[in-house]
CSV table of N, CA and C in Angstrom, one decimal:
chain,number,residue,atom,x,y,z
A,1,MET,N,54.6,145.9,80.5
A,1,MET,CA,56.0,146.0,81.0
A,1,MET,C,56.3,145.0,82.1
A,2,LYS,N,55.3,144.9,83.0
A,2,LYS,CA,55.5,144.0,84.1
A,2,LYS,C,55.6,142.5,83.6
A,3,ARG,N,54.9,142.3,82.6
A,3,ARG,CA,54.9,140.9,82.0
A,3,ARG,C,56.3,140.6,81.4
A,4,LEU,N,56.9,141.6,80.7
A,4,LEU,CA,58.2,141.4,80.1
A,4,LEU,C,59.2,141.1,81.2
A,5,VAL,N,59.2,141.9,82.3
A,5,VAL,CA,60.1,141.7,83.4
A,5,VAL,C,59.9,140.3,84.0
A,6,LEU,N,58.7,139.9,84.2
A,6,LEU,CA,58.4,138.5,84.7
A,6,LEU,C,59.0,137.4,83.8
A,7,VAL,N,58.8,137.6,82.5
A,7,VAL,CA,59.3,136.6,81.6
A,7,VAL,C,60.9,136.6,81.6
A,8,ILE,N,61.5,137.7,81.7
A,8,ILE,CA,63.0,137.8,81.8
A,8,ILE,C,63.5,137.1,83.1
A,9,VAL,N,62.8,137.4,84.2
A,9,VAL,CA,63.2,136.8,85.5
A,9,VAL,C,63.0,135.3,85.4
A,10,ALA,N,61.9,134.9,84.8
A,10,ALA,CA,61.6,133.4,84.7
A,10,ALA,C,62.7,132.7,83.9
A,11,LEU,N,63.1,133.4,82.8
A,11,LEU,CA,64.1,132.8,81.9
A,11,LEU,C,65.5,132.7,82.6
A,12,VAL,N,65.8,133.8,83.4
A,12,VAL,CA,67.1,133.8,84.1
A,12,VAL,C,67.1,132.6,85.2
A,13,VAL,N,65.9,132.5,85.9
A,13,VAL,CA,65.8,131.4,86.9
A,13,VAL,C,65.9,130.0,86.2
A,14,ILE,N,65.3,129.8,85.1
A,14,ILE,CA,65.3,128.5,84.4
A,14,ILE,C,66.7,128.2,83.9
A,15,VAL,N,67.4,129.2,83.3
A,15,VAL,CA,68.8,129.0,82.8
A,15,VAL,C,69.7,128.7,84.0
A,16,GLY,N,69.5,129.4,85.1
A,16,GLY,CA,70.3,129.2,86.3
A,16,GLY,C,70.1,127.8,86.9
A,17,LEU,N,68.9,127.3,86.9
A,17,LEU,CA,68.6,126.0,87.4
A,17,LEU,C,69.2,124.9,86.5
A,18,LEU,N,69.1,125.1,85.2
A,18,LEU,CA,69.7,124.2,84.2
A,18,LEU,C,71.2,124.1,84.4
A,19,TRP,N,71.8,125.3,84.6
A,19,TRP,CA,73.3,125.3,84.8
A,19,TRP,C,73.7,124.6,86.1
A,20,VAL,N,73.0,124.8,87.2
A,20,VAL,CA,73.3,124.1,88.4
A,20,VAL,C,73.1,122.6,88.2
A,21,GLY,N,72.0,122.2,87.6
A,21,GLY,CA,71.8,120.8,87.3
A,21,GLY,C,72.9,120.2,86.5
A,22,THR,N,73.3,120.9,85.4
A,22,THR,CA,74.4,120.4,84.6
A,22,THR,C,75.7,120.3,85.3
A,23,TRP,N,76.0,121.2,86.1
A,23,TRP,CA,77.3,121.2,86.9
A,23,TRP,C,77.3,120.0,87.8
A,24,PHE,N,76.2,119.7,88.5
A,24,PHE,CA,76.2,118.6,89.4
A,24,PHE,C,76.2,117.3,88.7
A,25,TYR,N,75.6,117.2,87.5
A,25,TYR,CA,75.6,116.0,86.7
A,25,TYR,C,77.1,115.7,86.3
A,26,LEU,N,77.8,116.8,85.8
A,26,LEU,CA,79.2,116.6,85.4
A,26,LEU,C,80.1,116.2,86.6
A,27,ALA,N,79.8,116.8,87.7
A,27,ALA,CA,80.6,116.4,88.9
A,27,ALA,C,80.3,114.9,89.3
A,28,TYR,N,79.1,114.5,89.1
A,28,TYR,CA,78.8,113.0,89.3
A,28,TYR,C,79.5,112.2,88.3
A,29,GLN,N,79.6,112.6,87.0
A,29,GLN,CA,80.3,111.8,86.0
A,29,GLN,C,81.8,111.7,86.3
A,30,VAL,N,82.4,112.8,86.8
A,30,VAL,CA,83.8,112.8,87.2
A,30,VAL,C,84.0,111.7,88.3
A,31,ARG,N,83.1,111.8,89.3
A,31,ARG,CA,83.2,110.8,90.4
A,31,ARG,C,83.1,109.4,89.9
A,32,SER,N,82.1,109.2,89.0
A,32,SER,CA,81.9,107.8,88.5
A,32,SER,C,83.1,107.3,87.6
A,33,LEU,N,83.7,108.2,86.9
A,33,LEU,CA,84.9,107.9,86.1
A,33,LEU,C,86.0,107.4,87.0
A,34,VAL,N,86.3,108.2,88.1
A,34,VAL,CA,87.4,107.8,89.0
A,34,VAL,C,87.1,106.5,89.7
A,35,ALA,N,85.8,106.3,90.1
A,35,ALA,CA,85.4,105.0,90.7
A,35,ALA,C,85.6,103.9,89.7
A,36,SER,N,85.3,104.1,88.4
A,36,SER,CA,85.5,103.0,87.5
A,36,SER,C,87.0,102.7,87.3
A,37,LEU,N,87.9,103.7,87.4
A,37,LEU,CA,89.3,103.4,87.4
A,37,LEU,C,89.8,102.5,88.5
A,38,ALA,N,89.1,102.6,89.7
A,38,ALA,CA,89.4,101.8,90.8
A,38,ALA,C,88.9,100.4,90.7
A,39,ASP,N,88.0,100.1,89.8
A,39,ASP,CA,87.4,98.8,89.7
A,39,ASP,C,88.2,97.9,88.7
A,40,THR,N,89.3,98.4,88.1
A,40,THR,CA,90.0,97.6,87.1
A,40,THR,C,90.9,96.6,87.9
A,41,ASP,N,91.5,95.7,87.2
A,41,ASP,CA,92.3,94.6,87.8
A,41,ASP,C,93.7,95.0,88.2
A,42,GLY,N,94.2,96.1,87.6
A,42,GLY,CA,95.6,96.5,87.8
A,42,GLY,C,96.7,95.7,87.1
A,43,VAL,N,96.2,94.8,86.2
A,43,VAL,CA,97.2,94.0,85.4
A,43,VAL,C,97.0,94.4,84.0
A,44,SER,N,95.9,94.1,83.4
A,44,SER,CA,95.7,94.5,82.0
A,44,SER,C,95.3,96.0,81.8
A,45,ASP,N,94.7,96.6,82.8
A,45,ASP,CA,94.4,98.0,82.8
A,45,ASP,C,94.9,98.6,84.2
A,46,PRO,N,95.5,99.8,84.2
A,46,PRO,CA,95.9,100.3,85.4
A,46,PRO,C,94.8,100.6,86.4
A,47,LYS,N,95.1,100.3,87.7
A,47,LYS,CA,94.1,100.6,88.7
A,47,LYS,C,94.5,101.9,89.4
A,48,ILE,N,93.6,102.8,89.5
A,48,ILE,CA,93.9,104.1,90.1
A,48,ILE,C,92.9,104.3,91.2
A,49,THR,N,93.4,104.6,92.4
A,49,THR,CA,92.5,104.8,93.6
A,49,THR,C,92.9,106.1,94.3
A,50,CYS,N,91.9,106.6,95.1
A,50,CYS,CA,92.1,107.8,95.9
A,50,CYS,C,91.6,107.4,97.3
A,51,THR,N,92.4,107.9,98.3
A,51,THR,CA,91.8,107.7,99.7
A,51,THR,C,90.7,108.7,99.9
A,52,ALA,N,90.7,109.8,99.3
A,52,ALA,CA,89.6,110.8,99.3
A,52,ALA,C,89.6,111.5,98.0
A,53,LEU,N,88.3,111.6,97.5
A,53,LEU,CA,88.1,112.3,96.2
A,53,LEU,C,87.1,113.4,96.5
A,54,ASP,N,87.4,114.6,96.0
A,54,ASP,CA,86.5,115.8,96.1
A,54,ASP,C,86.4,116.4,94.7
A,55,VAL,N,85.2,116.7,94.3
A,55,VAL,CA,84.9,117.4,93.1
A,55,VAL,C,84.3,118.8,93.5
A,56,ARG,N,85.0,119.9,93.1
A,56,ARG,CA,84.6,121.2,93.5
A,56,ARG,C,84.8,122.2,92.3
A,57,GLY,N,84.6,123.4,92.6
A,57,GLY,CA,84.8,124.5,91.5
A,57,GLY,C,83.5,125.1,91.1
A,58,PHE,N,82.4,124.8,91.7
A,58,PHE,CA,81.1,125.4,91.3
A,58,PHE,C,81.2,126.9,91.4
A,59,PRO,N,80.7,127.6,90.4
A,59,PRO,CA,79.9,127.3,89.3
A,59,PRO,C,80.7,127.3,87.9
A,60,LEU,N,81.9,127.8,87.9
A,60,LEU,CA,82.5,128.0,86.6
A,60,LEU,C,83.7,127.0,86.3
A,61,ALA,N,83.9,126.0,87.1
A,61,ALA,CA,85.0,125.1,86.9
A,61,ALA,C,84.6,123.7,87.5
A,62,LEU,N,85.3,122.7,87.0
A,62,LEU,CA,85.3,121.4,87.6
A,62,LEU,C,86.7,121.1,88.1
A,63,GLU,N,86.9,120.8,89.4
A,63,GLU,CA,88.2,120.5,89.9
A,63,GLU,C,88.1,119.2,90.7
A,64,ALA,N,88.8,118.2,90.3
A,64,ALA,CA,88.9,117.0,91.0
A,64,ALA,C,90.2,116.9,91.8
A,65,VAL,N,90.0,116.7,93.1
A,65,VAL,CA,91.2,116.6,94.0
A,65,VAL,C,91.2,115.2,94.5
A,66,CYS,N,92.3,114.5,94.2
A,66,CYS,CA,92.5,113.1,94.7
A,66,CYS,C,93.6,113.1,95.7
A,67,ASP,N,93.2,112.9,97.0
A,67,ASP,CA,94.2,112.7,98.0
A,67,ASP,C,94.6,111.3,98.1
A,68,GLY,N,95.9,111.0,98.4
A,68,GLY,CA,96.3,109.6,98.5
A,68,GLY,C,96.2,108.9,97.2
A,69,ALA,N,96.6,109.4,96.1
A,69,ALA,CA,96.4,108.8,94.8
A,69,ALA,C,97.4,107.6,94.7
A,70,ARG,N,96.9,106.5,94.2
A,70,ARG,CA,97.7,105.3,94.0
A,70,ARG,C,97.4,104.7,92.6
A,71,LEU,N,98.5,104.4,91.9
A,71,LEU,CA,98.4,103.7,90.6
A,71,LEU,C,99.1,102.4,90.7
A,72,VAL,N,98.4,101.3,90.3
A,72,VAL,CA,98.9,100.0,90.3
A,72,VAL,C,98.8,99.4,88.8
A,73,GLN,N,100.0,99.0,88.3
A,73,GLN,CA,100.0,98.3,87.0
A,73,GLN,C,100.9,97.2,87.1
A,74,GLY,N,100.4,96.0,87.2
A,74,GLY,CA,101.2,94.8,87.4
A,74,GLY,C,102.0,94.8,88.7
A,75,ASP,N,103.3,94.8,88.6
A,75,ASP,CA,104.2,94.8,89.7
A,75,ASP,C,104.5,96.2,90.2
A,76,PHE,N,104.2,97.2,89.3
A,76,PHE,CA,104.6,98.6,89.6
A,76,PHE,C,103.5,99.3,90.4
A,77,THR,N,103.9,100.1,91.4
A,77,THR,CA,103.0,100.9,92.2
A,77,THR,C,103.6,102.3,92.3
A,78,ALA,N,102.7,103.3,92.1
A,78,ALA,CA,103.1,104.7,92.3
A,78,ALA,C,102.1,105.3,93.3
A,79,ASP,N,102.6,106.0,94.3
A,79,ASP,CA,101.8,106.6,95.4
A,79,ASP,C,102.1,108.1,95.3
A,80,LEU,N,101.1,108.9,95.3
A,80,LEU,CA,101.2,110.4,95.2
A,80,LEU,C,100.4,111.0,96.3
A,81,THR,N,100.9,112.0,97.0
A,81,THR,CA,100.2,112.7,98.1
A,81,THR,C,98.9,113.3,97.7
A,82,GLN,N,98.9,114.1,96.6
A,82,GLN,CA,97.7,114.7,96.1
A,82,GLN,C,97.9,115.0,94.6
A,83,LEU,N,96.8,114.7,93.9
A,83,LEU,CA,96.7,115.1,92.5
A,83,LEU,C,95.5,115.9,92.3
A,84,ARG,N,95.6,117.0,91.6
A,84,ARG,CA,94.5,118.0,91.4
A,84,ARG,C,94.4,118.3,89.9
A,85,ALA,N,93.2,118.1,89.3
A,85,ALA,CA,93.0,118.5,87.9
A,85,ALA,C,91.8,119.5,87.8
A,86,ARG,N,91.9,120.5,87.0
A,86,ARG,CA,90.9,121.5,86.9
A,86,ARG,C,90.6,121.8,85.5
A,87,TYR,N,89.3,121.9,85.2
A,87,TYR,CA,88.8,122.3,83.9
A,87,TYR,C,87.9,123.5,84.1
A,88,SER,N,88.2,124.6,83.5
A,88,SER,CA,87.5,125.8,83.6
A,88,SER,C,86.6,126.1,82.4
A,89,ILE,N,85.4,126.5,82.7
A,89,ILE,CA,84.4,126.8,81.6
A,89,ILE,C,84.9,128.1,80.9
A,90,LEU,N,85.7,128.9,81.6
A,90,LEU,CA,86.2,130.2,80.9
A,90,LEU,C,87.3,129.9,80.0
A,91,HIS,N,88.0,128.7,80.1
A,91,HIS,CA,89.1,128.3,79.2
A,91,HIS,C,88.8,126.9,78.8
A,92,PRO,N,87.8,126.7,77.9
A,92,PRO,CA,87.3,125.3,77.6
A,92,PRO,C,88.3,124.4,76.8
A,93,SER,N,89.4,125.0,76.3
A,93,SER,CA,90.3,124.1,75.6
A,93,SER,C,91.6,123.8,76.4
A,94,ARG,N,91.5,124.0,77.7
A,94,ARG,CA,92.7,123.7,78.6
A,94,ARG,C,92.3,122.9,79.8
A,95,ILE,N,93.2,122.0,80.2
A,95,ILE,CA,93.0,121.4,81.5
A,95,ILE,C,94.3,121.6,82.3
A,96,ASP,N,94.2,122.0,83.5
A,96,ASP,CA,95.4,122.3,84.4
A,96,ASP,C,95.5,121.2,85.4
A,97,ALA,N,96.6,120.8,85.8
A,97,ALA,CA,96.8,119.8,86.9
A,97,ALA,C,98.0,120.1,87.7
A,98,ASN,N,98.0,119.8,88.9
A,98,ASN,CA,99.2,119.9,89.7
A,98,ASN,C,99.3,118.7,90.7
A,99,ALA,N,100.5,118.4,91.2
A,99,ALA,CA,100.7,117.3,92.1
A,99,ALA,C,101.5,117.8,93.3
A,100,THR,N,101.2,117.2,94.4
A,100,THR,CA,101.9,117.5,95.7
A,100,THR,C,102.9,116.4,95.9
A,101,SER,N,104.1,116.8,96.3
A,101,SER,CA,105.2,115.9,96.5
A,101,SER,C,105.0,115.1,97.8
A,102,PRO,N,105.5,113.9,98.0
A,102,PRO,CA,106.4,113.2,97.2
A,102,PRO,C,105.6,112.1,96.3
A,103,LEU,N,106.4,111.6,95.3
A,103,LEU,CA,105.9,110.5,94.5
A,103,LEU,C,106.8,109.3,94.9
A,104,LEU,N,106.1,108.2,95.4
A,104,LEU,CA,106.8,107.0,95.8
A,104,LEU,C,106.6,106.0,94.7
A,105,LEU,N,107.7,105.5,94.1
A,105,LEU,CA,107.6,104.4,93.1
A,105,LEU,C,108.2,103.1,93.6
A,106,ALA,N,107.5,102.0,93.4
A,106,ALA,CA,107.9,100.7,93.8
A,106,ALA,C,107.7,99.7,92.7
A,107,ASP,N,108.7,98.8,92.6
A,107,ASP,CA,108.6,97.7,91.7
A,107,ASP,C,108.7,96.4,92.5
A,108,ALA,N,107.6,95.7,92.6
A,108,ALA,CA,107.6,94.5,93.5
A,108,ALA,C,108.4,93.4,92.9
A,109,PHE,N,108.6,93.4,91.5
A,109,PHE,CA,109.4,92.3,90.9
A,109,PHE,C,110.9,92.4,91.2
A,110,THR,N,111.4,93.7,91.1
A,110,THR,CA,112.8,93.9,91.3
A,110,THR,C,113.1,94.3,92.8
A,111,GLY,N,112.1,94.7,93.5
A,111,GLY,CA,112.2,95.2,94.8
A,111,GLY,C,112.8,96.7,94.9
A,112,SER,N,112.9,97.3,93.8
A,112,SER,CA,113.4,98.7,93.8
A,112,SER,C,112.4,99.7,94.2
A,113,ARG,N,112.9,100.8,94.9
A,113,ARG,CA,112.0,101.9,95.4
A,113,ARG,C,112.7,103.2,95.1
A,114,GLN,N,111.9,104.1,94.7
A,114,GLN,CA,112.5,105.5,94.5
A,114,GLN,C,111.5,106.5,95.1
A,115,ARG,N,112.0,107.6,95.4
A,115,ARG,CA,111.2,108.7,96.0
A,115,ARG,C,111.5,110.0,95.2
A,116,LEU,N,110.5,110.6,94.6
A,116,LEU,CA,110.7,111.9,93.9
A,116,LEU,C,110.1,113.0,94.7
A,117,ASP,N,110.9,114.1,95.0
A,117,ASP,CA,110.4,115.2,95.7
A,117,ASP,C,110.5,116.4,94.8
A,118,TRP,N,109.6,117.4,94.9
A,118,TRP,CA,109.7,118.7,94.2
A,118,TRP,C,109.0,119.8,94.9
A,119,GLN,N,109.3,121.0,94.5
A,119,GLN,CA,108.7,122.2,95.1
A,119,GLN,C,107.4,122.5,94.3
A,120,GLY,N,107.4,122.4,93.0
A,120,GLY,CA,106.2,122.7,92.2
A,120,GLY,C,106.1,121.8,91.0
A,121,PHE,N,104.9,121.3,90.8
A,121,PHE,CA,104.7,120.3,89.7
A,121,PHE,C,103.3,120.8,89.0
A,122,VAL,N,103.4,121.3,87.8
A,122,VAL,CA,102.3,121.8,87.1
A,122,VAL,C,102.2,121.3,85.7
A,123,ALA,N,101.1,120.8,85.3
A,123,ALA,CA,100.9,120.3,84.0
A,123,ALA,C,99.7,121.1,83.4
A,124,ASP,N,99.8,121.4,82.1
A,124,ASP,CA,98.8,122.1,81.4
A,124,ASP,C,98.6,121.4,80.0
A,125,ALA,N,97.4,121.0,79.8
A,125,ALA,CA,97.1,120.2,78.5
A,125,ALA,C,96.1,121.0,77.7
A,126,GLY,N,96.3,121.0,76.4
A,126,GLY,CA,95.4,121.6,75.5
A,126,GLY,C,94.5,120.5,74.9
A,127,LEU,N,93.2,120.9,74.7
A,127,LEU,CA,92.3,119.9,74.1
A,127,LEU,C,91.9,120.3,72.7
A,128,ALA,N,91.9,119.4,71.8
A,128,ALA,CA,91.6,119.6,70.4
A,128,ALA,C,90.2,119.0,70.2
A,129,GLU,N,89.3,119.8,69.8
A,129,GLU,CA,87.9,119.3,69.5
A,129,GLU,C,87.3,118.7,70.7
A,130,PHE,N,87.7,119.0,72.0
A,130,PHE,CA,87.2,118.5,73.2
A,130,PHE,C,87.2,116.9,73.3
A,131,ARG,N,88.1,116.3,72.5
A,131,ARG,CA,88.1,114.8,72.5
A,131,ARG,C,89.5,114.3,72.7
A,132,ARG,N,90.5,115.0,72.3
A,132,ARG,CA,91.9,114.5,72.4
A,132,ARG,C,92.8,115.6,72.9
A,133,ILE,N,94.0,115.2,73.4
A,133,ILE,CA,95.0,116.1,73.9
A,133,ILE,C,95.8,116.6,72.7
A,134,SER,N,96.0,117.9,72.6
A,134,SER,CA,96.7,118.4,71.5
A,134,SER,C,98.2,118.8,71.9
A,135,ASP,N,98.4,119.2,73.1
A,135,ASP,CA,99.7,119.6,73.6
A,135,ASP,C,99.7,119.5,75.1
A,136,VAL,N,100.9,119.3,75.7
A,136,VAL,CA,101.1,119.2,77.1
A,136,VAL,C,102.3,120.0,77.5
A,137,ASN,N,102.2,120.8,78.5
A,137,ASN,CA,103.3,121.6,79.1
A,137,ASN,C,103.5,121.1,80.5
A,138,LEU,N,104.7,120.8,80.8
A,138,LEU,CA,105.0,120.2,82.2
A,138,LEU,C,106.1,121.0,82.8
A,139,THR,N,105.9,121.5,84.0
A,139,THR,CA,106.9,122.3,84.7
A,139,THR,C,107.1,121.7,86.1
A,140,VAL,N,108.4,121.3,86.4
A,140,VAL,CA,108.7,120.7,87.7
A,140,VAL,C,109.8,121.6,88.3
A,141,ASP,N,109.6,122.1,89.5
A,141,ASP,CA,110.6,122.9,90.1
A,141,ASP,C,111.4,122.1,91.2
A,142,GLU,N,112.7,122.2,91.2
A,142,GLU,CA,113.5,121.6,92.2
A,142,GLU,C,113.2,120.1,92.4
A,143,LEU,N,113.4,119.3,91.4
A,143,LEU,CA,113.1,117.9,91.4
A,143,LEU,C,114.3,117.2,92.0
A,144,THR,N,114.1,116.3,93.0
A,144,THR,CA,115.2,115.5,93.5
A,144,THR,C,114.7,114.0,93.5
A,145,VAL,N,115.6,113.1,93.2
A,145,VAL,CA,115.3,111.7,93.1
A,145,VAL,C,116.1,111.0,94.2
A,146,ASN,N,115.5,110.2,95.1
A,146,ASN,CA,116.1,109.5,96.2
A,146,ASN,C,115.9,108.0,96.0
A,147,ASN,N,116.9,107.2,96.2
A,147,ASN,CA,116.7,105.8,96.1
A,147,ASN,C,116.5,105.2,97.5
């Protein structure tokens, strides 16, 4: 009986250690992906940078929080206060994201600038076969556009 208890405890510890290792590996992959988006030229491929990136959510989720998000594509620049994306192990076919206002848009070619403000910005995407997006739901509360 003692031996059975020891085997069960050993299996639980091994599975727990494997889970912790897997979560930290996936968090590393998320950080690497965001870093690779910052290494593009911003002309042929969009350049996406964060002033601060945090990956959290251990043990049942992966949540990437990008403070000071900036997207550059050619002459176009978009600055966002914060972008947050969350993948939960409990809901493996959904990814949730939200953004913090304001969004500043600038076009260096025309010199135009816009500011978008909102109270709530939530996106929910469904994943089909864990490879592609099947549907997207977007909810924006109290959107205002300022020139």
